[in-house]
Amino acid sequence: MHKSHLRNAVLLASLAMALAACGKDGGTAQMAGGGQMPPPEVGVVTLAEQVVPIISELPGRTSPFRIAEVRPQVNGIVLKRLYTEGSDVKAGQQLYQIDPATYQAALESAQASFAKAQANVTSAKLKEERYKALLDIKGVSKQEYDDANAALLQGQADVASAKAAVESARINLTYTRVLSPISGRIGKSTVTEGALVTANQAAALTTVQQLDPIYVDIAQSSTDLLRLKRDFESGRLSRAGQGQAKVNIVLEDGSKYAQPGALQFADVTVDPTSGAVNLRAVVPNPKGELLPGVFVRARLEEGVNNKALLVPQQGVTRDAQGNAVAMVIGAEGKVEVRILKAQQSLGDKWLVSDGLKAGDKVIVEGLQKVRPGSPAKPVEASAVVAAAALKAESASHAK
């Protein structure tokens, strides 16, 4: 009897425990079925149209504004070099002195010939005048007068020829003083004192380069140039100004050059090897910081986008095909995926030309909480950041 009562008690306890478990499970299922979890909260940025200057950063190289290779124009021995290599020279400054002795003698000989021709003309003129008077009274024949007149004309021609010879000799003597044709920075000399030089020789004596201002030769792809032209024609872009486009230079070390330049011209021919169009900018270089041949980056202000959409970079990802995509909150509060055309980066944002419109709410925080088609609660990203900062501050105080 005692064992029977004990067995019954154990069965009753097991049944009570099973009923309690069943009641607990039923209550939980009912809570899960009857209630609904709230949609996750995500930080969004509401897009608005902005006025944004369109800036292209293009590779370029510096080149001299002017360059002159100095060559001798007469033959002779170099007596002196009258400049310091690497210094600045002025236009007309003497650089070399070629031995002038033979050219001085040639000038003096030409001057003597000129004086002789003038004396002959004086004699011929007097004779022509006398014969003319005698011809009127039949004192000389017409042939004699004609001969005297021809002698005068020949003498005058000799004077003109002698005068030209004097001027030529004077020019050659002047050329013995080799002058700088332009102002600028002069390079090393290829000759020293005692060297024999010849007129118009192939090797230059030295080179003078004008470096202020300086040219920056830029290469832009013909595709980008065509796109810009179409954007201007369609009204998507407007001109940055009526004057020349502004150009800012970034040096090899990444620093920005202080002096802005201006675009001077764009070539009309596409380079068949690179598919690029050459542009040329003029940049002030008063301190000589930019040297010829330096690689630089040129930031060219091409126009102004009056209806630009800028999307924070943290809100743009790439899909499996490499397309730029962004998640937005749709009209029904559900997450949608948009394929974008990201034209270029501007700071920490992407300039988007297709796939989004003004008023779209782009998710930039909490992307890991949502998936396409699921509901989400949008909160402006600034508010989410502020709430996170407040939570972090409270936690630090609690510690």
Short mmCIF file of C-alpha atoms in Angstrom, two decimals:
data_model
loop_
_atom_site.label_atom_id
_atom_site.label_comp_id
_atom_site.label_asym_id
_atom_site.label_seq_id
_atom_site.Cartn_x
_atom_site.Cartn_y
_atom_site.Cartn_z
CA MET A 1 0.00 0.00 0.00
CA HIS A 2 2.79 2.38 0.89
CA LYS A 3 4.54 1.71 -2.44
CA SER A 4 1.33 2.33 -4.38
CA HIS A 5 0.82 5.74 -2.77
CA LEU A 6 4.41 6.66 -3.48
CA ARG A 7 4.11 5.70 -7.18
CA ASN A 8 0.93 7.75 -7.55
CA ALA A 9 2.60 10.78 -6.01
CA VAL A 10 5.48 10.58 -8.47
CA LEU A 11 3.09 10.32 -11.44
CA LEU A 12 1.11 13.33 -10.25
CA ALA A 13 4.28 15.42 -9.87
CA SER A 14 5.48 14.50 -13.38
CA LEU A 15 2.10 15.36 -14.86
CA ALA A 16 2.11 18.73 -13.09
CA MET A 17 5.54 19.52 -14.42
CA ALA A 18 4.54 18.57 -17.99
CA LEU A 19 1.42 20.74 -17.79
CA ALA A 20 3.47 23.64 -16.49
CA ALA A 21 5.95 23.30 -19.34
CA CYS A 22 3.15 23.09 -21.89
CA GLY A 23 1.52 26.17 -20.43
CA LYS A 24 4.81 28.04 -20.57
CA ASP A 25 5.45 27.10 -24.22
CA GLY A 26 1.95 28.01 -25.22
CA GLY A 27 2.26 31.38 -23.59
CA THR A 28 5.55 32.08 -25.34
CA ALA A 29 4.23 31.12 -28.76
CA GLN A 30 1.22 33.25 -28.16
CA MET A 31 3.48 36.23 -27.32
CA ALA A 32 5.53 35.68 -30.41
CA GLY A 33 2.45 35.31 -32.57
CA GLY A 34 0.43 38.06 -30.92
CA GLY A 35 3.23 40.72 -30.66
CA GLN A 36 5.60 42.07 -33.43
CA MET A 37 9.20 43.30 -33.13
CA PRO A 38 9.61 47.02 -34.11
CA PRO A 39 11.55 47.82 -37.34
CA PRO A 40 15.25 48.59 -36.84
CA GLU A 41 16.33 52.22 -36.61
CA VAL A 42 18.75 53.41 -39.30
CA GLY A 43 20.52 56.70 -39.93
CA VAL A 44 19.60 58.36 -43.22
CA VAL A 45 20.59 61.45 -45.17
CA THR A 46 17.86 63.24 -47.12
CA LEU A 47 19.27 64.33 -50.46
CA ALA A 48 18.84 67.91 -51.67
CA GLU A 49 20.07 69.62 -54.81
CA GLN A 50 23.20 71.74 -54.33
CA VAL A 51 25.33 74.10 -56.39
CA VAL A 52 28.68 72.35 -56.78
CA PRO A 53 31.70 73.38 -58.88
CA ILE A 54 32.91 70.53 -61.08
CA ILE A 55 36.65 70.07 -60.63
CA SER A 56 38.76 67.60 -62.59
CA GLU A 57 42.19 66.61 -61.32
CA LEU A 58 44.41 65.86 -64.31
CA PRO A 59 48.10 64.96 -64.71
CA GLY A 60 50.44 67.55 -66.19
CA ARG A 61 54.04 68.66 -66.60
CA THR A 62 55.62 72.07 -66.40
CA SER A 63 57.44 73.64 -69.34
CA PRO A 64 59.16 77.02 -69.82
CA PHE A 65 57.07 80.00 -70.90
CA ARG A 66 59.89 80.88 -73.31
CA ILE A 67 63.08 79.06 -74.21
CA ALA A 68 65.98 80.38 -76.30
CA GLU A 69 69.04 78.40 -77.41
CA VAL A 70 71.89 80.86 -77.79
CA ARG A 71 74.11 80.28 -80.82
CA PRO A 72 76.92 82.41 -82.37
CA GLN A 73 76.15 84.28 -85.58
CA VAL A 74 79.80 84.83 -86.56
CA ASN A 75 82.95 82.72 -86.54
CA GLY A 76 85.67 83.34 -84.00
CA ILE A 77 87.44 82.55 -80.75
CA VAL A 78 85.54 83.03 -77.48
CA LEU A 79 87.47 85.55 -75.38
CA LYS A 80 85.18 85.83 -72.33
CA ARG A 81 82.09 84.34 -70.70
CA LEU A 82 80.30 87.21 -68.98
CA TYR A 83 77.59 85.50 -66.89
CA THR A 84 77.25 83.12 -63.97
CA GLU A 85 75.73 79.76 -64.82
CA GLY A 86 72.28 79.28 -63.25
CA SER A 87 71.71 83.00 -62.69
CA ASP A 88 68.93 85.25 -63.96
CA VAL A 89 69.77 87.37 -67.01
CA LYS A 90 67.99 90.21 -68.77
CA ALA A 91 67.12 90.49 -72.44
CA GLY A 92 70.03 92.21 -74.24
CA GLN A 93 72.59 91.32 -71.56
CA GLN A 94 75.98 90.28 -72.99
CA LEU A 95 76.80 86.62 -72.42
CA TYR A 96 80.01 86.03 -74.46
CA GLN A 97 82.65 88.07 -76.22
CA ILE A 98 84.01 86.66 -79.49
CA ASP A 99 87.35 88.02 -80.79
CA PRO A 100 86.32 91.19 -82.72
CA ALA A 101 89.69 92.04 -84.36
CA THR A 102 88.95 90.75 -87.87
CA TYR A 103 85.43 92.21 -87.83
CA GLN A 104 86.74 95.58 -86.66
CA ALA A 105 89.22 95.58 -89.57
CA ALA A 106 86.45 94.61 -92.01
CA LEU A 107 84.33 97.51 -90.77
CA GLU A 108 87.15 100.00 -91.18
CA SER A 109 87.83 98.70 -94.73
CA ALA A 110 84.16 99.05 -95.62
CA GLN A 111 84.10 102.57 -94.22
CA ALA A 112 87.13 103.48 -96.38
CA SER A 113 85.46 102.07 -99.49
CA PHE A 114 82.36 104.06 -98.66
CA ALA A 115 84.40 107.28 -98.38
CA LYS A 116 86.13 106.54 -101.73
CA ALA A 117 82.75 105.98 -103.41
CA GLN A 118 81.47 109.26 -102.05
CA ALA A 119 84.54 111.11 -103.41
CA ASN A 120 84.04 109.56 -106.84
CA VAL A 121 80.42 110.66 -106.83
CA THR A 122 81.42 114.23 -106.04
CA SER A 123 83.81 114.32 -109.03
CA ALA A 124 81.29 112.67 -111.35
CA LYS A 125 78.54 115.05 -110.30
CA LEU A 126 80.66 118.15 -111.03
CA LYS A 127 81.63 116.76 -114.45
CA GLU A 128 77.98 115.99 -115.27
CA GLU A 129 76.93 119.53 -114.34
CA ARG A 130 79.67 121.11 -116.55
CA TYR A 131 78.81 118.90 -119.53
CA LYS A 132 75.16 119.73 -119.17
CA ALA A 133 75.92 123.47 -119.45
CA LEU A 134 78.20 122.94 -122.45
CA LEU A 135 75.60 120.73 -124.14
CA ASP A 136 73.19 123.67 -124.26
CA ILE A 137 75.70 125.74 -126.27
CA LYS A 138 76.90 122.75 -128.33
CA GLY A 139 80.26 122.77 -126.50
CA VAL A 140 80.17 118.94 -126.08
CA SER A 141 78.41 116.21 -127.94
CA LYS A 142 75.37 114.42 -126.66
CA GLN A 143 77.40 111.22 -126.30
CA GLU A 144 79.95 112.90 -124.04
CA TYR A 145 77.19 114.22 -121.82
CA ASP A 146 75.56 110.79 -121.65
CA ASP A 147 78.85 109.21 -120.60
CA ALA A 148 79.29 111.80 -117.83
CA ASN A 149 75.72 111.21 -116.60
CA ALA A 150 76.22 107.41 -116.60
CA ALA A 151 79.44 107.82 -114.61
CA LEU A 152 77.50 109.83 -112.02
CA LEU A 153 74.78 107.20 -111.73
CA GLN A 154 77.36 104.45 -111.39
CA GLY A 155 79.14 106.40 -108.69
CA GLN A 156 75.88 106.83 -106.75
CA ALA A 157 75.28 103.06 -106.99
CA ASP A 158 78.78 102.44 -105.69
CA VAL A 159 78.04 104.70 -102.73
CA ALA A 160 74.88 102.76 -101.91
CA SER A 161 76.76 99.44 -102.17
CA ALA A 162 79.60 100.72 -99.97
CA LYS A 163 77.09 101.96 -97.42
CA ALA A 164 75.45 98.52 -97.24
CA ALA A 165 78.89 96.92 -96.84
CA VAL A 166 79.58 99.24 -93.90
CA GLU A 167 76.28 98.27 -92.27
CA SER A 168 76.97 94.55 -92.80
CA ALA A 169 80.45 94.90 -91.28
CA ARG A 170 78.98 96.81 -88.34
CA ILE A 171 76.36 94.07 -87.75
CA ASN A 172 79.04 91.35 -87.82
CA LEU A 173 81.10 93.32 -85.33
CA THR A 174 78.02 93.62 -83.11
CA TYR A 175 77.50 89.85 -83.32
CA THR A 176 80.86 89.31 -81.64
CA ARG A 177 79.01 90.45 -78.49
CA VAL A 178 76.65 87.47 -77.92
CA LEU A 179 73.53 88.84 -76.20
CA SER A 180 70.65 87.16 -74.38
CA PRO A 181 67.52 87.23 -76.57
CA ILE A 182 65.11 86.95 -73.61
CA SER A 183 65.02 87.45 -69.86
CA GLY A 184 65.10 84.32 -67.72
CA ARG A 185 67.21 81.68 -66.00
CA ILE A 186 70.39 80.77 -67.88
CA GLY A 187 71.83 77.26 -67.90
CA LYS A 188 75.35 75.88 -68.11
CA SER A 189 77.80 76.93 -70.80
CA THR A 190 78.90 74.38 -73.40
CA VAL A 191 82.08 76.32 -74.28
CA THR A 192 84.90 77.99 -72.39
CA GLU A 193 87.31 80.79 -73.20
CA GLY A 194 89.52 79.90 -76.16
CA ALA A 195 86.92 77.74 -77.90
CA LEU A 196 86.38 78.20 -81.63
CA VAL A 197 82.73 78.77 -82.53
CA THR A 198 81.09 79.02 -85.93
CA ALA A 199 78.05 80.86 -87.20
CA ASN A 200 74.77 78.99 -86.72
CA GLN A 201 76.45 75.90 -85.34
CA ALA A 202 74.29 72.93 -84.25
CA ALA A 203 75.37 73.01 -80.61
CA ALA A 204 74.01 75.90 -78.54
CA LEU A 205 76.40 77.90 -76.40
CA THR A 206 73.83 77.97 -73.58
CA THR A 207 70.07 78.05 -73.02
CA VAL A 208 67.90 80.76 -71.44
CA GLN A 209 64.45 79.84 -70.07
CA GLN A 210 61.74 82.20 -68.88
CA LEU A 211 60.10 80.57 -65.85
CA ASP A 212 57.76 83.31 -64.66
CA PRO A 213 55.07 82.63 -65.63
CA ILE A 214 55.40 78.94 -66.47
CA TYR A 215 53.33 76.61 -68.63
CA VAL A 216 51.58 73.50 -67.29
CA ASP A 217 50.73 71.06 -70.09
CA ILE A 218 47.71 68.93 -69.12
CA ALA A 219 46.22 65.81 -70.74
CA GLN A 220 42.44 65.26 -70.63
CA SER A 221 40.71 62.27 -72.21
CA SER A 222 38.60 62.99 -75.24
CA THR A 223 35.74 61.04 -73.59
CA ASP A 224 35.62 63.45 -70.64
CA LEU A 225 35.85 66.42 -72.99
CA LEU A 226 32.88 65.12 -75.01
CA ARG A 227 30.87 64.48 -71.82
CA LEU A 228 31.51 68.02 -70.61
CA LYS A 229 30.45 69.46 -73.95
CA ARG A 230 27.18 67.53 -73.82
CA ASP A 231 26.54 68.54 -70.22
CA PHE A 232 26.99 72.21 -71.15
CA GLU A 233 24.69 71.86 -74.15
CA SER A 234 21.99 70.07 -72.11
CA GLY A 235 22.14 72.61 -69.28
CA ARG A 236 23.30 70.08 -66.69
CA LEU A 237 26.41 72.22 -66.23
CA SER A 238 26.88 75.97 -66.51
CA ARG A 239 30.10 77.85 -67.20
CA ALA A 240 32.22 78.69 -64.16
CA GLY A 241 32.80 82.21 -65.48
CA GLN A 242 33.11 84.34 -68.58
CA GLY A 243 36.89 84.49 -68.41
CA GLN A 244 39.52 81.76 -68.50
CA ALA A 245 38.99 78.64 -66.36
CA LYS A 246 40.86 78.66 -63.05
CA VAL A 247 43.57 76.05 -62.48
CA ASN A 248 45.06 75.05 -59.11
CA ILE A 249 48.29 73.08 -58.99
CA VAL A 250 49.09 70.18 -56.63
CA LEU A 251 52.81 69.43 -56.32
CA GLU A 252 54.51 66.02 -56.32
CA ASP A 253 54.54 65.86 -52.52
CA GLY A 254 50.77 66.47 -52.34
CA SER A 255 50.99 70.09 -51.21
CA LYS A 256 48.96 72.78 -52.94
CA TYR A 257 50.83 75.43 -54.93
CA ALA A 258 49.96 78.90 -53.66
CA GLN A 259 49.55 80.67 -57.01
CA PRO A 260 46.46 79.75 -59.08
CA GLY A 261 46.76 79.77 -62.86
CA ALA A 262 44.40 80.06 -65.82
CA LEU A 263 43.65 77.75 -68.72
CA GLN A 264 45.07 79.30 -71.88
CA PHE A 265 43.94 77.00 -74.66
CA ALA A 266 42.83 73.47 -75.57
CA ASP A 267 44.32 71.70 -78.55
CA VAL A 268 42.04 70.73 -81.44
CA THR A 269 43.75 67.38 -82.13
CA VAL A 270 43.40 64.14 -80.18
CA ASP A 271 46.64 62.26 -79.54
CA PRO A 272 46.12 58.90 -81.33
CA THR A 273 48.42 57.03 -78.92
CA SER A 274 46.77 58.16 -75.67
CA GLY A 275 43.31 59.32 -76.77
CA ALA A 276 43.84 62.58 -74.86
CA VAL A 277 43.54 66.24 -75.73
CA ASN A 278 46.34 68.56 -74.63
CA LEU A 279 45.43 71.60 -72.52
CA ARG A 280 47.82 74.37 -71.52
CA ALA A 281 47.60 76.53 -68.41
CA VAL A 282 49.67 79.59 -67.51
CA VAL A 283 50.74 79.70 -63.85
CA PRO A 284 52.59 82.54 -62.06
CA ASN A 285 55.99 81.47 -60.74
CA PRO A 286 57.52 84.55 -59.06
CA LYS A 287 59.69 82.56 -56.61
CA GLY A 288 60.84 79.98 -59.14
CA GLU A 289 59.34 77.07 -57.17
CA LEU A 290 58.14 75.33 -60.31
CA LEU A 291 60.94 74.03 -62.53
CA PRO A 292 60.55 72.75 -66.10
CA GLY A 293 59.72 69.05 -66.40
CA VAL A 294 58.13 68.66 -62.94
CA PHE A 295 55.13 66.30 -62.71
CA VAL A 296 52.11 68.00 -61.12
CA ARG A 297 48.35 67.52 -60.73
CA ALA A 298 46.15 70.25 -62.14
CA ARG A 299 42.71 70.87 -60.62
CA LEU A 300 40.64 72.41 -63.35
CA GLU A 301 37.33 74.15 -62.60
CA GLU A 302 35.33 73.02 -65.62
CA GLY A 303 31.88 74.30 -64.71
CA VAL A 304 29.12 74.47 -62.09
CA ASN A 305 26.45 71.82 -61.47
CA ASN A 306 23.41 73.70 -60.20
CA LYS A 307 21.47 70.50 -59.37
CA ALA A 308 24.14 68.28 -57.88
CA LEU A 309 23.34 65.38 -55.55
CA LEU A 310 26.07 64.53 -53.03
CA VAL A 311 25.90 61.19 -51.20
CA PRO A 312 28.14 60.35 -48.21
CA GLN A 313 30.65 57.69 -49.17
CA GLN A 314 29.68 55.45 -46.23
CA GLY A 315 26.24 55.07 -47.83
CA VAL A 316 27.60 53.76 -51.16
CA THR A 317 28.81 50.17 -51.63
CA ARG A 318 29.60 47.88 -54.56
CA ASP A 319 27.61 44.87 -55.72
CA ALA A 320 29.01 41.64 -57.18
CA GLN A 321 29.16 43.22 -60.65
CA GLY A 322 31.10 46.22 -59.33
CA ASN A 323 28.19 48.67 -59.65
CA ALA A 324 27.84 51.45 -57.09
CA VAL A 325 24.69 50.82 -55.03
CA ALA A 326 22.90 52.53 -52.15
CA MET A 327 20.01 51.55 -49.89
CA VAL A 328 17.14 54.01 -49.52
CA ILE A 329 13.89 54.11 -47.57
CA GLY A 330 11.07 53.67 -50.07
CA ALA A 331 7.59 55.16 -50.07
CA GLU A 332 6.16 52.37 -47.86
CA GLY A 333 8.98 52.59 -45.36
CA LYS A 334 10.78 49.56 -46.81
CA VAL A 335 14.39 49.31 -47.86
CA GLU A 336 15.12 49.59 -51.59
CA VAL A 337 18.39 49.06 -53.48
CA ARG A 338 19.36 51.65 -56.09
CA ILE A 339 22.12 51.26 -58.70
CA LEU A 340 24.00 54.57 -58.96
CA LYS A 341 26.26 56.32 -61.42
CA ALA A 342 28.93 57.87 -59.20
CA GLN A 343 30.60 60.51 -61.35
CA GLN A 344 33.44 61.54 -59.03
CA SER A 345 34.38 61.91 -55.38
CA LEU A 346 34.28 65.33 -53.74
CA GLY A 347 35.83 65.14 -50.29
CA ASP A 348 33.93 62.48 -48.30
CA LYS A 349 30.99 62.39 -50.73
CA TRP A 350 30.15 60.97 -54.14
CA LEU A 351 28.70 63.16 -56.88
CA VAL A 352 25.84 61.02 -58.21
CA SER A 353 24.48 61.71 -61.68
CA ASP A 354 21.93 58.87 -61.95
CA GLY A 355 19.96 56.48 -59.71
CA LEU A 356 18.84 58.95 -57.03
CA LYS A 357 16.76 62.10 -56.87
CA ALA A 358 16.23 64.98 -54.48
CA GLY A 359 14.22 63.91 -51.41
CA ASP A 360 15.50 60.32 -51.33
CA LYS A 361 16.50 59.07 -47.88
CA VAL A 362 19.82 57.24 -48.24
CA ILE A 363 20.82 54.89 -45.42
CA VAL A 364 24.31 55.74 -44.16
CA GLU A 365 24.22 54.09 -40.69
CA GLY A 366 22.87 50.71 -39.67
CA LEU A 367 23.21 49.06 -43.08
CA GLN A 368 23.98 45.75 -41.35
CA LYS A 369 20.56 45.80 -39.64
CA VAL A 370 18.44 45.78 -42.79
CA ARG A 371 17.98 43.93 -46.05
CA PRO A 372 16.11 44.83 -49.26
CA GLY A 373 12.33 44.68 -48.83
CA SER A 374 12.41 44.82 -45.02
CA PRO A 375 10.90 47.77 -43.09
CA ALA A 376 13.14 50.26 -41.33
CA LYS A 377 12.67 53.37 -39.22
CA PRO A 378 14.57 56.32 -40.73
CA VAL A 379 16.29 58.79 -38.43
CA GLU A 380 18.44 61.64 -39.68
CA ALA A 381 22.08 60.60 -39.39
CA SER A 382 22.99 63.63 -37.31
CA ALA A 383 20.44 62.59 -34.66
CA VAL A 384 21.78 59.02 -34.60
CA VAL A 385 25.33 60.29 -34.15
CA ALA A 386 24.20 62.59 -31.32
CA ALA A 387 22.34 59.76 -29.57
CA ALA A 388 25.37 57.46 -29.84
CA ALA A 389 27.62 60.18 -28.43
CA LEU A 390 25.19 60.76 -25.52
CA LYS A 391 25.05 57.01 -24.80
CA ALA A 392 28.85 56.76 -24.81
CA GLU A 393 29.11 59.76 -22.48
CA SER A 394 26.58 58.23 -20.07
CA ALA A 395 28.46 54.94 -20.05
CA SER A 396 31.73 56.71 -19.26
CA HIS A 397 30.09 58.57 -16.34
CA ALA A 398 28.64 55.30 -15.04
CA LYS A 399 32.11 53.80 -14.89
#
